[in-house]
Coordinates of C-alpha atoms in Angstrom, one line a residue:
Chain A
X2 CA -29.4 12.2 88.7
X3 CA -30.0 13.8 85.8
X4 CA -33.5 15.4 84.9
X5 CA -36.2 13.1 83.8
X6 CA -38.1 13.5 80.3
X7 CA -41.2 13.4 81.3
X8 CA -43.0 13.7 84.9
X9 CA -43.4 10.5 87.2
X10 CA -45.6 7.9 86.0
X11 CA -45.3 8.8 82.2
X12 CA -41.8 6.5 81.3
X13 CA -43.9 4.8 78.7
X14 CA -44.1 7.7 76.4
X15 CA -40.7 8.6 76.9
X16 CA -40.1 7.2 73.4
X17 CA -42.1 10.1 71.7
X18 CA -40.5 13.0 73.0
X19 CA -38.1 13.9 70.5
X20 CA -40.1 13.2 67.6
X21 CA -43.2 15.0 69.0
X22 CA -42.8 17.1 71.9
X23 CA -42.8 20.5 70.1
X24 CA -43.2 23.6 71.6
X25 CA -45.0 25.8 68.7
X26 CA -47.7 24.3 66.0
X27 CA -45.9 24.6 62.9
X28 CA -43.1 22.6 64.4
X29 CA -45.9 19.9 65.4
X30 CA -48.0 20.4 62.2
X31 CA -44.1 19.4 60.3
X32 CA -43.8 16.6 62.5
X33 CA -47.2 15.2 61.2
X34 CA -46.2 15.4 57.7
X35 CA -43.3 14.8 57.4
X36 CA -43.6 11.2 59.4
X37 CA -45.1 8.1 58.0
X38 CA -48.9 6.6 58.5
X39 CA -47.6 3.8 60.8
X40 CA -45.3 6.6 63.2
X41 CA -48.3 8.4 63.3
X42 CA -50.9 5.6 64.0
X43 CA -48.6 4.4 67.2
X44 CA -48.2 7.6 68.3
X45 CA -52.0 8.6 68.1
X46 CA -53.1 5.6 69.2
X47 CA -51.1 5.6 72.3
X48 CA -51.6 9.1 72.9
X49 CA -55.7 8.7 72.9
X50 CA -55.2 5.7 75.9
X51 CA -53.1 7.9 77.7
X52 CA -54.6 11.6 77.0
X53 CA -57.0 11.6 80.1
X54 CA -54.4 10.3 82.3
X55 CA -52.2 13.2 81.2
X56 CA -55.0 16.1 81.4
X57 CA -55.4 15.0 84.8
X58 CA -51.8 15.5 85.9
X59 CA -51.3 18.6 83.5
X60 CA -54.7 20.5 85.1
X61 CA -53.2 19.8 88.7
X62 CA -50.0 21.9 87.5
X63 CA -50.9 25.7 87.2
X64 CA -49.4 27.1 83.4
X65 CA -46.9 29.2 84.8
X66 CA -45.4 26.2 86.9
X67 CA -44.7 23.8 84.8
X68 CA -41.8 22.0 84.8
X69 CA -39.5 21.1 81.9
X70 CA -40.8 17.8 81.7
X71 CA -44.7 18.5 82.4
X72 CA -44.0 20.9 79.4
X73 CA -42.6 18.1 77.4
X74 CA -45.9 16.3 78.0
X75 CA -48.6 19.0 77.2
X76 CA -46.6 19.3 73.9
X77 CA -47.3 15.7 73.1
X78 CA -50.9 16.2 74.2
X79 CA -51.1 19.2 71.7
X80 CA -49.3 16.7 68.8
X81 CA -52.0 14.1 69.4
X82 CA -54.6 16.3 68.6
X83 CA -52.3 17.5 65.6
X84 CA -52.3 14.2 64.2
X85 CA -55.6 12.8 64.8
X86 CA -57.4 14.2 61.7
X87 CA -54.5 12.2 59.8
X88 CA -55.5 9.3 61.7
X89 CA -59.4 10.1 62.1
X90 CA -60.2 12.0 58.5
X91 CA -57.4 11.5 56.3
X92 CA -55.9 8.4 56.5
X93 CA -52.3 10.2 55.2
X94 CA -50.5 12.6 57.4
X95 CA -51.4 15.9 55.1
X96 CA -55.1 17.1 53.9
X97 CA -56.3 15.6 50.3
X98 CA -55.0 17.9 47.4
X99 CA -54.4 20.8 49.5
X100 CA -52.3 24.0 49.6
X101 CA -48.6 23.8 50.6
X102 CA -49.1 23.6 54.4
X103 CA -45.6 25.4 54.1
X104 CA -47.1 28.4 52.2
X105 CA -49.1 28.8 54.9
X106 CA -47.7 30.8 57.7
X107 CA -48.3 31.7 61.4
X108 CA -47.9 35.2 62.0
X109 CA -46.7 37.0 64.8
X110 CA -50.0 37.3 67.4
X111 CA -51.1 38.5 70.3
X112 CA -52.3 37.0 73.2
X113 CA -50.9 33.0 73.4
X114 CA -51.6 31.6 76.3
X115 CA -49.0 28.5 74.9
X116 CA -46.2 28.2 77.9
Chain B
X24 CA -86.0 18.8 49.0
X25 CA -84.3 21.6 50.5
X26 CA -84.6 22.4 54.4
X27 CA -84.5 25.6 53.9
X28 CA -85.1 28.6 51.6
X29 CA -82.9 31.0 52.5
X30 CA -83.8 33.8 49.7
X31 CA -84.9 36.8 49.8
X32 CA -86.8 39.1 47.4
X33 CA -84.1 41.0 47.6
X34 CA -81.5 38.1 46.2
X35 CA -84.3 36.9 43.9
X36 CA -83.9 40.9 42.3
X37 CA -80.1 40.2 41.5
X38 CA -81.4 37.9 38.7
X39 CA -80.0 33.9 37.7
X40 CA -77.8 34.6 34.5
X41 CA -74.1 33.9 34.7
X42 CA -71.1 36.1 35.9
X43 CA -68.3 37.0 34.0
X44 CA -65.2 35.7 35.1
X45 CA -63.6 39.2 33.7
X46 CA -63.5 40.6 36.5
X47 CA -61.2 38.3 38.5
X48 CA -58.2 38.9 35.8
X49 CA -59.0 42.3 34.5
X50 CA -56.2 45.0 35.3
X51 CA -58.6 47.7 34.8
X52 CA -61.1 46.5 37.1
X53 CA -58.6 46.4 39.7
X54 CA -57.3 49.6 39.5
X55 CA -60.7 50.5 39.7
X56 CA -61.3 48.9 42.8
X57 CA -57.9 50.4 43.9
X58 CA -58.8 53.7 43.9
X59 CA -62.6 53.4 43.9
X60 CA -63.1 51.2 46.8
X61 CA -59.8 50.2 48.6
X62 CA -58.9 54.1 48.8
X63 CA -62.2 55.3 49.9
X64 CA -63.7 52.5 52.1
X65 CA -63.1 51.6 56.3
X66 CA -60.9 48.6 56.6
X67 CA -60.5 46.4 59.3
X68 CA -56.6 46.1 60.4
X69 CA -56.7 44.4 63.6
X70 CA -58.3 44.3 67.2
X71 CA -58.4 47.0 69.4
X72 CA -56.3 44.5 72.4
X73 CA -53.3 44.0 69.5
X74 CA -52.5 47.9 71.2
X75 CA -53.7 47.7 74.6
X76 CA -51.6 50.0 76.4
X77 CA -50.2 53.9 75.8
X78 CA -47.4 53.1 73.5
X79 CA -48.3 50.0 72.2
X80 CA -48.4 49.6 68.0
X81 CA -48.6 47.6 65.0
X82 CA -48.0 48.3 61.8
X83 CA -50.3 46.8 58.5
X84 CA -48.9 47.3 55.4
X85 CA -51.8 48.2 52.8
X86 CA -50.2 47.3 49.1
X87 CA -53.9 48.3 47.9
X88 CA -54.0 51.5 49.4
X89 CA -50.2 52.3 48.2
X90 CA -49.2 52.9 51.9
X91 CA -48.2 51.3 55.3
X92 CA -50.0 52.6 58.6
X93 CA -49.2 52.6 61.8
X94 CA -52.1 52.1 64.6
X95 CA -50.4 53.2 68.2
X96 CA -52.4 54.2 71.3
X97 CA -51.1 57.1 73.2
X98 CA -50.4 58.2 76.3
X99 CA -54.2 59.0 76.8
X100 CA -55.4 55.6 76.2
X101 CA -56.7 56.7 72.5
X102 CA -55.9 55.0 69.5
X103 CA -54.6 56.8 66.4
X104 CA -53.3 55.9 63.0
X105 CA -51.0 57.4 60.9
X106 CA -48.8 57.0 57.7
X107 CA -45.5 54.9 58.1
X108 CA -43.8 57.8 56.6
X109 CA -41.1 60.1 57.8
X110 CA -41.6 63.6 57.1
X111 CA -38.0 64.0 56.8
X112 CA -37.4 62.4 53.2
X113 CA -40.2 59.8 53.4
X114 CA -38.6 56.2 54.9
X115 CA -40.2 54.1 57.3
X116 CA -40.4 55.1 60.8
X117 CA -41.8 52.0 61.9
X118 CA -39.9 48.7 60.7
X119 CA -40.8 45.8 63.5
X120 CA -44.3 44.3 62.6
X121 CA -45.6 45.4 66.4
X122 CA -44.0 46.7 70.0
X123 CA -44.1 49.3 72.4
X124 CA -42.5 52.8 72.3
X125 CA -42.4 56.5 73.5
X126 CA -41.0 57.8 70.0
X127 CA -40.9 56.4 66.7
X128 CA -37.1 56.9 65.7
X129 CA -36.4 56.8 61.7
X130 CA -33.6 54.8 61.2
X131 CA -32.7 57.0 58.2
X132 CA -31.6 60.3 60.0
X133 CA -33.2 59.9 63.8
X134 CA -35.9 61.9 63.5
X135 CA -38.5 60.9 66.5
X136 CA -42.0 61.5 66.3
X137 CA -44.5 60.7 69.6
X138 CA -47.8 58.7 70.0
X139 CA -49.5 61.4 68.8
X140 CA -47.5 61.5 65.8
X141 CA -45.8 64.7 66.9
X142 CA -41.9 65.6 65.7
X143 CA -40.0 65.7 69.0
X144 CA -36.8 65.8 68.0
X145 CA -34.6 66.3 64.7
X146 CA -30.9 65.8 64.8
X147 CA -28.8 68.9 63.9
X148 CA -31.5 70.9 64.1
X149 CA -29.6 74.0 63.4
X150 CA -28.8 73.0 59.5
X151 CA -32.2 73.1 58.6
X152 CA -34.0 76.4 58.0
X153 CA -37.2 77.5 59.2
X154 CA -38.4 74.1 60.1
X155 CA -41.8 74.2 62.0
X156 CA -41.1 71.2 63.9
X157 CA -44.0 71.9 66.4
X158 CA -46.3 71.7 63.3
X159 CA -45.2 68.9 61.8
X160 CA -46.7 65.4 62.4
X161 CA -47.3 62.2 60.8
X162 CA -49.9 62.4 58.7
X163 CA -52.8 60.9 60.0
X164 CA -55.2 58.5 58.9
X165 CA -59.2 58.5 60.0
X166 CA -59.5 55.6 62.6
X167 CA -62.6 54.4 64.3
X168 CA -63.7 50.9 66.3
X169 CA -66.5 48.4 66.0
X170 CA -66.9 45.3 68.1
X171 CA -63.6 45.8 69.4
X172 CA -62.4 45.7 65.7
X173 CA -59.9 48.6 64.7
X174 CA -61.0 50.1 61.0
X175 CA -59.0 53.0 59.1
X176 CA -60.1 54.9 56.0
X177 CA -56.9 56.3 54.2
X178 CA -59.1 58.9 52.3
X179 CA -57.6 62.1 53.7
X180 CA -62.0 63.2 54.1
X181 CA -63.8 60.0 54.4
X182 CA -67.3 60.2 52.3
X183 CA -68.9 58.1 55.8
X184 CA -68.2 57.5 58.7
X185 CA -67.5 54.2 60.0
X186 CA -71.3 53.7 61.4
X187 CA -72.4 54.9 58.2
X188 CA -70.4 52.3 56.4
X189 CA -71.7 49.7 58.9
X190 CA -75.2 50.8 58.5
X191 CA -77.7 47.7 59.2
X192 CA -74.0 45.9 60.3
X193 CA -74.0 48.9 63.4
X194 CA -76.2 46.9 66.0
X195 CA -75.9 43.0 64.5
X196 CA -73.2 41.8 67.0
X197 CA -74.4 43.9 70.0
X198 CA -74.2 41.7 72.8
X199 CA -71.3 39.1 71.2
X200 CA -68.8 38.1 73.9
X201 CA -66.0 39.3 71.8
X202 CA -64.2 41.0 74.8
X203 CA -63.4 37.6 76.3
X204 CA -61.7 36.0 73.3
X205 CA -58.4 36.0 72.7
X206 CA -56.3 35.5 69.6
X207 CA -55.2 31.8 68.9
X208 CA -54.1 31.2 65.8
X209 CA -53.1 33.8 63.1
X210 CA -52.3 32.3 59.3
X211 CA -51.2 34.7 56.4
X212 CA -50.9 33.4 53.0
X213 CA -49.4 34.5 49.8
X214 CA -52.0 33.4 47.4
X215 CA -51.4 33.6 43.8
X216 CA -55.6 34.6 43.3
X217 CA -57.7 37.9 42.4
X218 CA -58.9 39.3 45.6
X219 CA -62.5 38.2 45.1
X220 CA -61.5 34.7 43.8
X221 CA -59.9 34.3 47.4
X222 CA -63.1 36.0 49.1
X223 CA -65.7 34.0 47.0
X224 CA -64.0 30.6 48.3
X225 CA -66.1 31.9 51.6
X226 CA -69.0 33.3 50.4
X227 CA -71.1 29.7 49.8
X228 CA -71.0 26.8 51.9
X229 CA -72.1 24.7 48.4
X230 CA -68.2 23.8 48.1
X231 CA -68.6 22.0 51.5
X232 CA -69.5 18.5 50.8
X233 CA -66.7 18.1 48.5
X234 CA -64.0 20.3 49.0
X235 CA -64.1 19.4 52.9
X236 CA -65.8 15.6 52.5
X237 CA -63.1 14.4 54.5
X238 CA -62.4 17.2 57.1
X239 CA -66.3 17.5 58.2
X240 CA -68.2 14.6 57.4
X241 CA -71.7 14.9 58.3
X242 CA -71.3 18.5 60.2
X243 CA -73.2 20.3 57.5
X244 CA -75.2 18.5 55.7
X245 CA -78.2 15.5 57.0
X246 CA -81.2 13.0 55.8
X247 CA -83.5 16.5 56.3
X248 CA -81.0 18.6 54.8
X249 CA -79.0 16.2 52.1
X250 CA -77.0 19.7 50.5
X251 CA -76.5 21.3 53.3
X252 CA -78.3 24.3 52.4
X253 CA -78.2 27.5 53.9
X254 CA -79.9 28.2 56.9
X255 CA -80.5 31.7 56.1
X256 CA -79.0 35.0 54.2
X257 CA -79.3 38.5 54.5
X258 CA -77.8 40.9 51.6
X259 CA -77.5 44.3 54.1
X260 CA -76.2 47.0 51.6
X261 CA -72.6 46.3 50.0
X262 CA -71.9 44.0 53.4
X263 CA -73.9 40.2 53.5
X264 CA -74.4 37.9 55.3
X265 CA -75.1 33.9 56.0
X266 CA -75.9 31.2 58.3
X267 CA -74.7 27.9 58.3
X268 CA -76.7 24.7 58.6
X269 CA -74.9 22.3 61.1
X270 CA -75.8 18.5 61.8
X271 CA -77.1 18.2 65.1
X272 CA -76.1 14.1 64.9
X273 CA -72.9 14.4 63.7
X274 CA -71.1 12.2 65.8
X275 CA -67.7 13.6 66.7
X276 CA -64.3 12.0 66.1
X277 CA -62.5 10.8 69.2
X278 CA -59.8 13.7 69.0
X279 CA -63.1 16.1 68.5
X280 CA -64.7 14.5 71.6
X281 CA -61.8 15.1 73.9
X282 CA -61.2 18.4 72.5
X283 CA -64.9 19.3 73.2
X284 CA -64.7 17.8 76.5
X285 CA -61.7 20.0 77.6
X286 CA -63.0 23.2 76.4
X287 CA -66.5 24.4 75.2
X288 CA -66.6 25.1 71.3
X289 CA -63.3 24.8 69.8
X290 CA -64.6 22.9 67.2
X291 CA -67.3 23.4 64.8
X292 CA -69.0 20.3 65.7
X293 CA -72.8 21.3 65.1
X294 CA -74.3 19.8 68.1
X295 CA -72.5 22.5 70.7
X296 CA -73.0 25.4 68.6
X297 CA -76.9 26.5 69.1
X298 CA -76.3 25.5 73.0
X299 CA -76.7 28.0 75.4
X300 CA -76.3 30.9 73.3
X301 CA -76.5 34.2 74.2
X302 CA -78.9 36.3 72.3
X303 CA -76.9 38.4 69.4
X304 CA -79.4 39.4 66.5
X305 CA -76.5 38.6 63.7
X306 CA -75.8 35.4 65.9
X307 CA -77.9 32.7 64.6
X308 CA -80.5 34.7 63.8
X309 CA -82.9 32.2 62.9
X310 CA -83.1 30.3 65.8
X311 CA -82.4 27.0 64.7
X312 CA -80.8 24.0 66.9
X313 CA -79.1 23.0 63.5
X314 CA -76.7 26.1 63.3
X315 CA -72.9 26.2 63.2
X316 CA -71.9 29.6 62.4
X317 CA -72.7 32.8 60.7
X318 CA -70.3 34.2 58.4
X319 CA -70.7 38.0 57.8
X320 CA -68.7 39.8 55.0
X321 CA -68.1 43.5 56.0
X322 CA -67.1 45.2 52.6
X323 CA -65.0 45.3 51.0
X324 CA -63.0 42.2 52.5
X325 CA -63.4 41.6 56.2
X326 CA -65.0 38.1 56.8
X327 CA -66.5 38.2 60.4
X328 CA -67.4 34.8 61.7
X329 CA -69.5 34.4 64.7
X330 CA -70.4 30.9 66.8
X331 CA -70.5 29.7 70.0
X332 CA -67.4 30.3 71.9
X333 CA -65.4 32.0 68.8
X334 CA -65.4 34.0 66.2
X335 CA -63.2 34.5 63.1
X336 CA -61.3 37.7 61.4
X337 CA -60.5 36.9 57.9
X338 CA -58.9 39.1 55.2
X339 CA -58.6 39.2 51.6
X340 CA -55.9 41.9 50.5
X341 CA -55.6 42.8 46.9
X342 CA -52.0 42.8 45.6
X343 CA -52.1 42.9 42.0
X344 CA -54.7 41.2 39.7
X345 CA -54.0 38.0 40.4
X346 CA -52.5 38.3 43.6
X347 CA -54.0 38.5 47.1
X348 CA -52.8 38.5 51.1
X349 CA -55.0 35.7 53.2
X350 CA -55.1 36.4 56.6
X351 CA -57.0 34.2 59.2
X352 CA -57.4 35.4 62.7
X353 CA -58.9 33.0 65.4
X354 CA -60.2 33.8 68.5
X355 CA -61.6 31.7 71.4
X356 CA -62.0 32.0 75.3
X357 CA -59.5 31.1 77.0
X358 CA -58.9 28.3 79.1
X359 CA -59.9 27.5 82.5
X360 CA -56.9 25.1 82.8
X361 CA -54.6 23.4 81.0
X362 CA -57.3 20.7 79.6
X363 CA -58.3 23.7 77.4
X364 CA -55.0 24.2 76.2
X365 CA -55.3 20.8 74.7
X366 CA -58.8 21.3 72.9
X367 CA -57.4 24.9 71.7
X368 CA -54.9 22.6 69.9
X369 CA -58.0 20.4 68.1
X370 CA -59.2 24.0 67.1
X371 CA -56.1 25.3 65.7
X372 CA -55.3 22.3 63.8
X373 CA -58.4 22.2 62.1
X374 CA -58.4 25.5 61.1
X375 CA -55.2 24.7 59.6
X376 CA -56.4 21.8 57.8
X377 CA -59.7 23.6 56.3
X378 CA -57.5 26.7 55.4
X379 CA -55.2 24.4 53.4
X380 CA -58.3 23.1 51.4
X381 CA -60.1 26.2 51.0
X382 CA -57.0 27.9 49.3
X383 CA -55.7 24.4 47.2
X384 CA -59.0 25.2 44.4
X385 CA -58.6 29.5 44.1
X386 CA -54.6 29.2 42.4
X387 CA -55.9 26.5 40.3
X388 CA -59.2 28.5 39.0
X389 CA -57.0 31.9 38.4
X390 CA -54.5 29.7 36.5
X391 CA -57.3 28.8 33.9
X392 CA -58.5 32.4 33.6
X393 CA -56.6 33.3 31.0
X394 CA -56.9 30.9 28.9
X395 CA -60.4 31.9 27.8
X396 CA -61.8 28.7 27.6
X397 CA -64.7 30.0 29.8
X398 CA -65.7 33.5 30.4
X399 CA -68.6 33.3 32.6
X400 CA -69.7 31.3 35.8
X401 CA -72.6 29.7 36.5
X402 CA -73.7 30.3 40.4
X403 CA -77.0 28.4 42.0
X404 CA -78.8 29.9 44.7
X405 CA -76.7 28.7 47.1
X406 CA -74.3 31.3 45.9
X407 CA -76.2 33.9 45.8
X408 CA -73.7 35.5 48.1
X409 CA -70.8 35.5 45.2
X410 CA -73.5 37.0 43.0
X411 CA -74.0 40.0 45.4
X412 CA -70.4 40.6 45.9
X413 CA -69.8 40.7 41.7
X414 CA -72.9 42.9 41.5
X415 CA -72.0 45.6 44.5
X416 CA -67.7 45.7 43.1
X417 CA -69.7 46.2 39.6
X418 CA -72.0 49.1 40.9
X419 CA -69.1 50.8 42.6
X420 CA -66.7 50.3 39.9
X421 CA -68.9 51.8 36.7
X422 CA -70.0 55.0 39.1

């Protein structure tokens, strides 16, 4: 059988995964503007319903254990909160009249705690 | 009417008249802050933790000091800091932006210098004549810590020292949790600004209401306090200082609430901020329950933000004129589980969104500079911080 997208229980977001499930911000913040108000609105929308449902599961599941697929699904935990001032503030995926979010670039740190 | 008066007789003394812009094009004053204050004063390049261990490095290039440093700890646990500068005919001897190493190897010739800076080894030794290599070392630039912050002064005999230059800063953030926090986000920016155009954007929280309408509605401003004035402001030497009013009834978005509910403070929603704090005197000073964060410029251009559960290390390098380096570094604690991970997320993203609105107005003001249609500014008392910073670059500057 071959390995499942997401952990048990979590089939119905399966759908989001390659869109969304990105492992570093910049990747996640590009996702949110480069898609459309209405991807983003189903995405958030479903993603608020199910966010406690997945912190639960996640918090049971120690950082350095993760599996592929529990991975996948913090990563589209982090994109919810990504998108939500689009959804929440904005109502269009980028901030109003700002500076090229591409000019802007995440540098090298130390001290991620990001699996 | 105004919640607050935040002013001092010590702002009242820098007068009301209006600024030149001058001094955000002018090549003279820059070179004048170049070798006036950029050469002579203690800048912040990064956390003592960014070189935790004997070997450990990073390197910050410093355009405005004409040089490129590198901050290592050695073998002794000390941290040192030196010019990126072989001795041997004067490349690089340290190209990766951070690591860990025994010897810095130029990649020119091979010559290998220590953590100490010390030449241990030069290739072909024998074709050089009297080389002292036992006496010859990187050359070394003065290095000193605050708050866990890592400062360097490339004047070869620094007129202060580093608590000197701190003065009434020295004993502000005794107490902060910094040693906790860890680094979650770093931006950089290319920004096509003056220096102090860049810094100014942070120097008033005026711009607020409409620069960041949409990204903090109702966070910093209130039916008691309509403008969102200042809570406070201190002007402490060249260094100054500010706190924030925050709206105790702002009512969170849903993301925000989740966010908050995962981990303590990764947001600056008002209402968590003056919570439980622990007493800092530079931290909230005033007391108030309607606080969000204090924001504390340590001259010449280290922002230092300080709230509950984070703080912020901002820099604004001087390239040319009309060219600066932004760099944001956040830091929060971290998480208990993996629910934090999710609110450091919220956090990081509205950084992100805030930093992309504070820098969209400073290109388009240095782009009008020129053409002289204006040549002075016109700054309330809510700015009064901008009016300091133009008045100690001006004092330093005609010395």
């Amino acid at each position: 059988m071959s390995e499942p997208l997401l952990p048990n229980g979590f089939e119905d977001l399966e759908p989001f995964v390659e869109t969304w499930a990105k492992s570093d911000f910049a990747a996640r913040y590009q996702a949110r503007i480069n898609s459309t108000m209405p991807q983003i609105k189903t995405f958030y929308e479903t993603m608020m319903q199910a966010m406690e449902r997945c912190a639960t599961h996640l918090e049971a599941v120690a950082v350095g254990e993760m599996s592929p697929a529990d991975r996948r699904l913090l990563y589209l935990t982090y994109a919810a909160m990504n998108v939500s001032p689009a959804v929440e503030l904005y109502q269009q995926p980028d901030v109003w009249l700002g500076f090229e979010a591409h000019r802007l670039q995440l540098i090298d740190h130390i001290g991620t705690a990001v699996p | 009417m105004a919640a607050a008066t935040p002013f001092t007789p010590a702002a009242e003394a820098l007068g009301h008249g209006p600024v030149p812009l001058e001094n955000y094009h002018s090549e003279s004053v820059f070179l004048a802050e170049k070798e006036k204050i950029f050469k002579k004063s203690w800048l912040c390049v990064g956390r003592e933790n960014d070189a935790a261990e004997p070997g450990d490095y990073f390197v910050q290039d410093l355009p405005i000091c004409d040089t490129s440093i590198i901050v290592t700890r050695n073998r002794q646990g000390r941290l040192r800091a030196f010019h990126n500068m072989c001795l041997h005919r004067g490349n690089k001897v340290a190209v990766h932006p951070r690591g860990n190493v025994s010897r810095f190897v130029c990649g020119f010739h091979g010559w290998a210098y220590d953590n100490d800076g010390q030449l241990r080894h030069v290739p072909d030794e024998g074709s050089f004549h009297s080389l002292q290599k036992n006496r010859m070392c990187l050359r070394e630039v003065a290095l000193d810590t605050w708050q866990g912050f890592v400062f360097i002064n490339v004047d070869p005999k620094p007129e202060q020292s580093l608590a000197e230059h701190l003065g009434p800063l020295e004993h502000m953030f005794d107490g902060f949790p910094h040693a906790g926090m860890k680094c979650v986000l770093s931006l950089r920016a290319e920004v096509n600004a003056n220096w102090k155009l860049l810094m100014d954007a942070y120097m008033e929280a005026y711009h607020v209401l409409e620069l960041h309408a949409r990204s903090a509605p109702n966070a910093f401003n209130s039916d008691t306090n309509p403008d969102g004035h200042l809570n406070s402001v201190r002007l402490l030497g060249n260094h100054r200082s500010m706190s924030i009013y925050g709206n105790p009834e702002q009512v969170p978005t849903p993301a925000q609430a989740l966010a908050l509910k995962f981990v303590f403070g990764p947001s600056y929603t008002p209402a968590h901020s003056a919570q439980a704090l622990e007493k800092v005197p530079g931290v909230n000073p005033d007391g108030r329950a309607d606080w969000a964060f204090d924001s504390t410029l340590v001259f010449p251009n280290f922002s230092f933000y300080t709230s509950n559960g984070w703080f912020l290390r901002q820099l604004y390098w001087p390239v040319a004129p009309d060219k600066s380096i932004y760099e944001s570094h956040m830091y929060m604690f971290e998480p208990q589980d993996t629910k934090g991970l999710i609110g450091w997320e919220h956090a990081k993203t509205q950084l992100f969104d805030v930093a992309l609105e504070d820098l969209s107005t400073v290109e388009r003001t240095q782009g009008m500079l020129r053409s002289g249609a204006i040549s002075e500014m016109h700054l309330s008392d809510q700015e009064v911080l901008v009016r300091h910073g133009h008045r100690v670059v001006e004092q330093i500057i005609n010395r």
